[in-house]
Coordinates of C-alpha atoms in Angstrom, one line a residue:
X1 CA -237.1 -109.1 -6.2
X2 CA -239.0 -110.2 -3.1
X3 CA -241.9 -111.0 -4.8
X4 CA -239.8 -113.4 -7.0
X5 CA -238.1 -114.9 -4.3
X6 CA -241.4 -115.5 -2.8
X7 CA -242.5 -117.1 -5.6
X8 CA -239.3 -119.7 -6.3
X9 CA -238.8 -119.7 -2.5
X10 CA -238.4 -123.6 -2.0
X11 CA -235.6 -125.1 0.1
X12 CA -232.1 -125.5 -1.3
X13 CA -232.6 -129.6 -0.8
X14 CA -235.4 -131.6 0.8
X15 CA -235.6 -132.0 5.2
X16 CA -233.0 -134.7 5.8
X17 CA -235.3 -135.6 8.7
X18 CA -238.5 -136.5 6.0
X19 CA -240.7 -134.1 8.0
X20 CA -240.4 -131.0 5.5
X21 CA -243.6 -130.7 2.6
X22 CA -241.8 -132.5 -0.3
X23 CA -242.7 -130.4 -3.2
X24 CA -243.3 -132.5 -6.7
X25 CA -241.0 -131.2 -9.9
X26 CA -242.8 -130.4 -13.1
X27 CA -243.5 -134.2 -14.0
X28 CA -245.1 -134.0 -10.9
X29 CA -242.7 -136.5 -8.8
X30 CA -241.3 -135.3 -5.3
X31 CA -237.9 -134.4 -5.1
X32 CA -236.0 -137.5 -3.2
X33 CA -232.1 -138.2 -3.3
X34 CA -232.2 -137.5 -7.2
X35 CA -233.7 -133.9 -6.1
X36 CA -230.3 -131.9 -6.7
X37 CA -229.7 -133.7 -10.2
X38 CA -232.6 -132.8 -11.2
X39 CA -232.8 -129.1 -10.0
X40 CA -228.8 -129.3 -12.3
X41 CA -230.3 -130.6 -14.9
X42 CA -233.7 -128.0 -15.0
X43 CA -230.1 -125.3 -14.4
X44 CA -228.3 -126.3 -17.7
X45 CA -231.6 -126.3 -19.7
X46 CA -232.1 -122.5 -18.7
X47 CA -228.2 -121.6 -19.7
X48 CA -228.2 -123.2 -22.5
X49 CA -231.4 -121.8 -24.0
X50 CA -230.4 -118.6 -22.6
X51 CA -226.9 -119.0 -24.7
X52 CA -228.9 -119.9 -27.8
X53 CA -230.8 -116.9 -27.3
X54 CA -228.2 -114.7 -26.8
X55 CA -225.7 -116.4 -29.8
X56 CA -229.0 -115.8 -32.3
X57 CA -229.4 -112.5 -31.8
X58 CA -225.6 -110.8 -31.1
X59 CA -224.8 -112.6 -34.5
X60 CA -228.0 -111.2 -36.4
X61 CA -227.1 -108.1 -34.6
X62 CA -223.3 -108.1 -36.2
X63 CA -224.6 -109.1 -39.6
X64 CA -227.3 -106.3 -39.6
X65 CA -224.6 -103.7 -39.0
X66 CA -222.3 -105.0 -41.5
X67 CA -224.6 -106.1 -44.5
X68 CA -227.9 -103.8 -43.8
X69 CA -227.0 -100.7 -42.0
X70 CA -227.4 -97.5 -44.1
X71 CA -228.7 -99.3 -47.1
X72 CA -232.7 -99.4 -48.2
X73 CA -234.6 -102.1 -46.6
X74 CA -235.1 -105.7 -47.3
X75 CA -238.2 -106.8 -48.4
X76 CA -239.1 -110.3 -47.3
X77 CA -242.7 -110.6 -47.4
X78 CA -243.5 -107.4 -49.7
X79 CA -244.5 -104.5 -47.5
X80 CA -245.7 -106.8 -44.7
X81 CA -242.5 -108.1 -43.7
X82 CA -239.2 -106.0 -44.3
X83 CA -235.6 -106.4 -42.8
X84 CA -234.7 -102.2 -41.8
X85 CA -231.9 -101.7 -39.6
X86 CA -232.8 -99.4 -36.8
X87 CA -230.7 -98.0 -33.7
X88 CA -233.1 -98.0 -30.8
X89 CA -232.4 -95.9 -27.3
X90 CA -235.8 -97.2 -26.0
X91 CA -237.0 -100.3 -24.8
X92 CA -238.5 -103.0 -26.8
X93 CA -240.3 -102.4 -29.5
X94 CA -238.9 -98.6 -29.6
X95 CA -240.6 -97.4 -26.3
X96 CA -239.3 -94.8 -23.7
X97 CA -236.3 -93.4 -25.5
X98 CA -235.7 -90.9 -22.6
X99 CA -235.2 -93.9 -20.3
X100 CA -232.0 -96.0 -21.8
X101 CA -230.3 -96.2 -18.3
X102 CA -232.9 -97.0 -16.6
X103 CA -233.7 -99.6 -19.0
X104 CA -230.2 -101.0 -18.9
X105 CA -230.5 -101.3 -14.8
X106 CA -233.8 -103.0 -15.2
X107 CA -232.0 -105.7 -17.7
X108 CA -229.2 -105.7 -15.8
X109 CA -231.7 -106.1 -12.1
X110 CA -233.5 -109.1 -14.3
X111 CA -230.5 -110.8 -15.4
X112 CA -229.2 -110.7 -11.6
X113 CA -232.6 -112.1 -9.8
X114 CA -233.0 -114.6 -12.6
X115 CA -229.1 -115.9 -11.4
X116 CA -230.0 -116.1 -8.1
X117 CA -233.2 -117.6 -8.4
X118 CA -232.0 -120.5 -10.4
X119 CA -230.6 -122.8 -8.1
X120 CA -233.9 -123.2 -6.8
X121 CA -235.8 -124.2 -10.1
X122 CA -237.1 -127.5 -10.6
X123 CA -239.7 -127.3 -13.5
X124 CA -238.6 -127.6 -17.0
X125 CA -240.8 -125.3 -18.6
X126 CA -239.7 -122.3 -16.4
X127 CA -236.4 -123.3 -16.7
X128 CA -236.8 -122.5 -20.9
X129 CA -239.2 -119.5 -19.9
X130 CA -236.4 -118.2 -17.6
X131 CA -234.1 -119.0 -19.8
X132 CA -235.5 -117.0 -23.1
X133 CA -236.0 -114.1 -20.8
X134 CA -232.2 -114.3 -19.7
X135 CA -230.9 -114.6 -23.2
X136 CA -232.9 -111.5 -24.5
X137 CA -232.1 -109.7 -21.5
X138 CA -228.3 -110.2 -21.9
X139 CA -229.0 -109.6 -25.5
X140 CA -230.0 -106.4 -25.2
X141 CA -228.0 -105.5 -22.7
X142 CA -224.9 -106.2 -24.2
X143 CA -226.2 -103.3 -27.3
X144 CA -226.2 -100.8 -23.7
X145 CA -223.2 -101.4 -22.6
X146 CA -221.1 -101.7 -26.1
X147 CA -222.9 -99.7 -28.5
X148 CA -222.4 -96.0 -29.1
X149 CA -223.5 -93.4 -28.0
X150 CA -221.7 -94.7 -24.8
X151 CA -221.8 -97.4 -22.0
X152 CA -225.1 -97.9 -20.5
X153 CA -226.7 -95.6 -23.3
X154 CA -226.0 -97.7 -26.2
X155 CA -228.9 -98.0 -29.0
X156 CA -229.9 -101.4 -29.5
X157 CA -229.7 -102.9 -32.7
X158 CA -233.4 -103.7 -34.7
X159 CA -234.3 -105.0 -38.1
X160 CA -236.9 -107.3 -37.5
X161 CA -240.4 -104.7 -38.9
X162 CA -243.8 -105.7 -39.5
X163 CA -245.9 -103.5 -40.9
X164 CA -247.7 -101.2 -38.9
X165 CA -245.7 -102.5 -36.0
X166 CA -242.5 -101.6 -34.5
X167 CA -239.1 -102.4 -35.7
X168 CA -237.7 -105.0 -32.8
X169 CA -234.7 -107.5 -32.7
X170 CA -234.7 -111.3 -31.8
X171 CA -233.5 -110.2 -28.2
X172 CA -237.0 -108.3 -28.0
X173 CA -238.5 -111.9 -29.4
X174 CA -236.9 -114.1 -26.5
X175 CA -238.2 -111.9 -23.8
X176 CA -241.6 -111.3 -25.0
X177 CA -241.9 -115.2 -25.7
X178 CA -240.8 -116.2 -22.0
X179 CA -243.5 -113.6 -20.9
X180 CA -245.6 -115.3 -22.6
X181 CA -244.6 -118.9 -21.3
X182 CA -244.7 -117.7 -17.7
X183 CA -248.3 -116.4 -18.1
X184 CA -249.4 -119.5 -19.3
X185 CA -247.6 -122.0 -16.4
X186 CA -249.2 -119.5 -14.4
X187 CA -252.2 -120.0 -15.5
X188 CA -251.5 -123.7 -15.3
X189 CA -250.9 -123.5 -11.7
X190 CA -246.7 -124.5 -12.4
X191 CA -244.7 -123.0 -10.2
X192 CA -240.7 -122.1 -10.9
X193 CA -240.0 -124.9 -7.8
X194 CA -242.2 -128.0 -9.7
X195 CA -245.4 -127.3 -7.2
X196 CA -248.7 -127.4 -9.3
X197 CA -251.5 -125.8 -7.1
X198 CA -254.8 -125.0 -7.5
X199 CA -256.6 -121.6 -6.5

């Protein structure tokens, strides 16, 4: 969590005196009077894809369990694509089944800094990234806390399975996707706060 804060650590609004660094958003203008409208604006992008996220995937969830659940497997592309509902203790993808509480803080710990973190986010592209990893997050979390065999060890819902790949869910697809997206605007030199820098 310190790390993170580290990283989205920029000042609530600019120095009223003029003298603080002005930091530039992600279309690379410095934040002026408009600064808090925009840092709303970069706010309702990340809830609402973050809603999205989480909408898509509890009602796949709900119509997996009442249409696919104990019956054989959907084919959609032949044998390389197939729709096979799966309860998973583990993690994404199926990993650490020995772990599910400890998975469940670690969703719950990510949902919390992600929270706190966005009142502080000017750049649009982490405010999607952030978001995708919220909705999955919340996704999954929600199979923990609701799902049997009890609260905080639920198995999470999959059906999404490749072949010769593990069985995941489109909560596991939002989160690995914003991973992805923060890699890159790392790469990029795009910070959470709108500052691009070079190293």
């Amino acid at each position: 969590m310190a790390e993170a804060e580290r990283i989205i650590g920029t000042p609530d609004t600019p120095d009223a005196a003029g003298g603080g660094n002005e930091r530039p958003d992600s279309e690379g203008t410095p934040p002026d009077e408009s600064g808090a409208g925009r840092g709303r604006r970069r706010i309702a992008v990340l809830f609402v894809v973050a809603s999205l996220a989480y909408a898509l995937d509890l009602i796949s969830k709900l119509i997996v369990v009442a249409k696919l659940e104990h019956h054989p497997p959907i084919e959609i592309i032949g044998d390389w694509l197939k729709f096979e509902a799966i309860r998973n203790a583990g993690a994404a993808f199926g990993f650490g089944e020995a772990f599910t509480v400890i998975f469940t803080m670690i969703a719950a710990a990510v949902i919390v800094v992600i929270a706190r973190l966005a009142r502080k986010l000017y750049s649009l592209p982490w405010a999607i990234a952030l978001g995708l990893l919220l909705g999955g997050a919340l996704g999954n979390l929600t199979d923990r806390i609701f799902r049997a065999p009890g609260v905080f060890e639920g198995a999470v819902v999959d059906f999404i399975a490749p072949k010769h790949f593990a069985v995941f869910n489109l909560a596991d697809s939002a989160i690995v996707c914003g991973g992805i997206l923060i890699v890159l605007l790392s790469f990029k030199g795009l910070d959470p706060d709108g500052t691009v820098h070079k190293d």
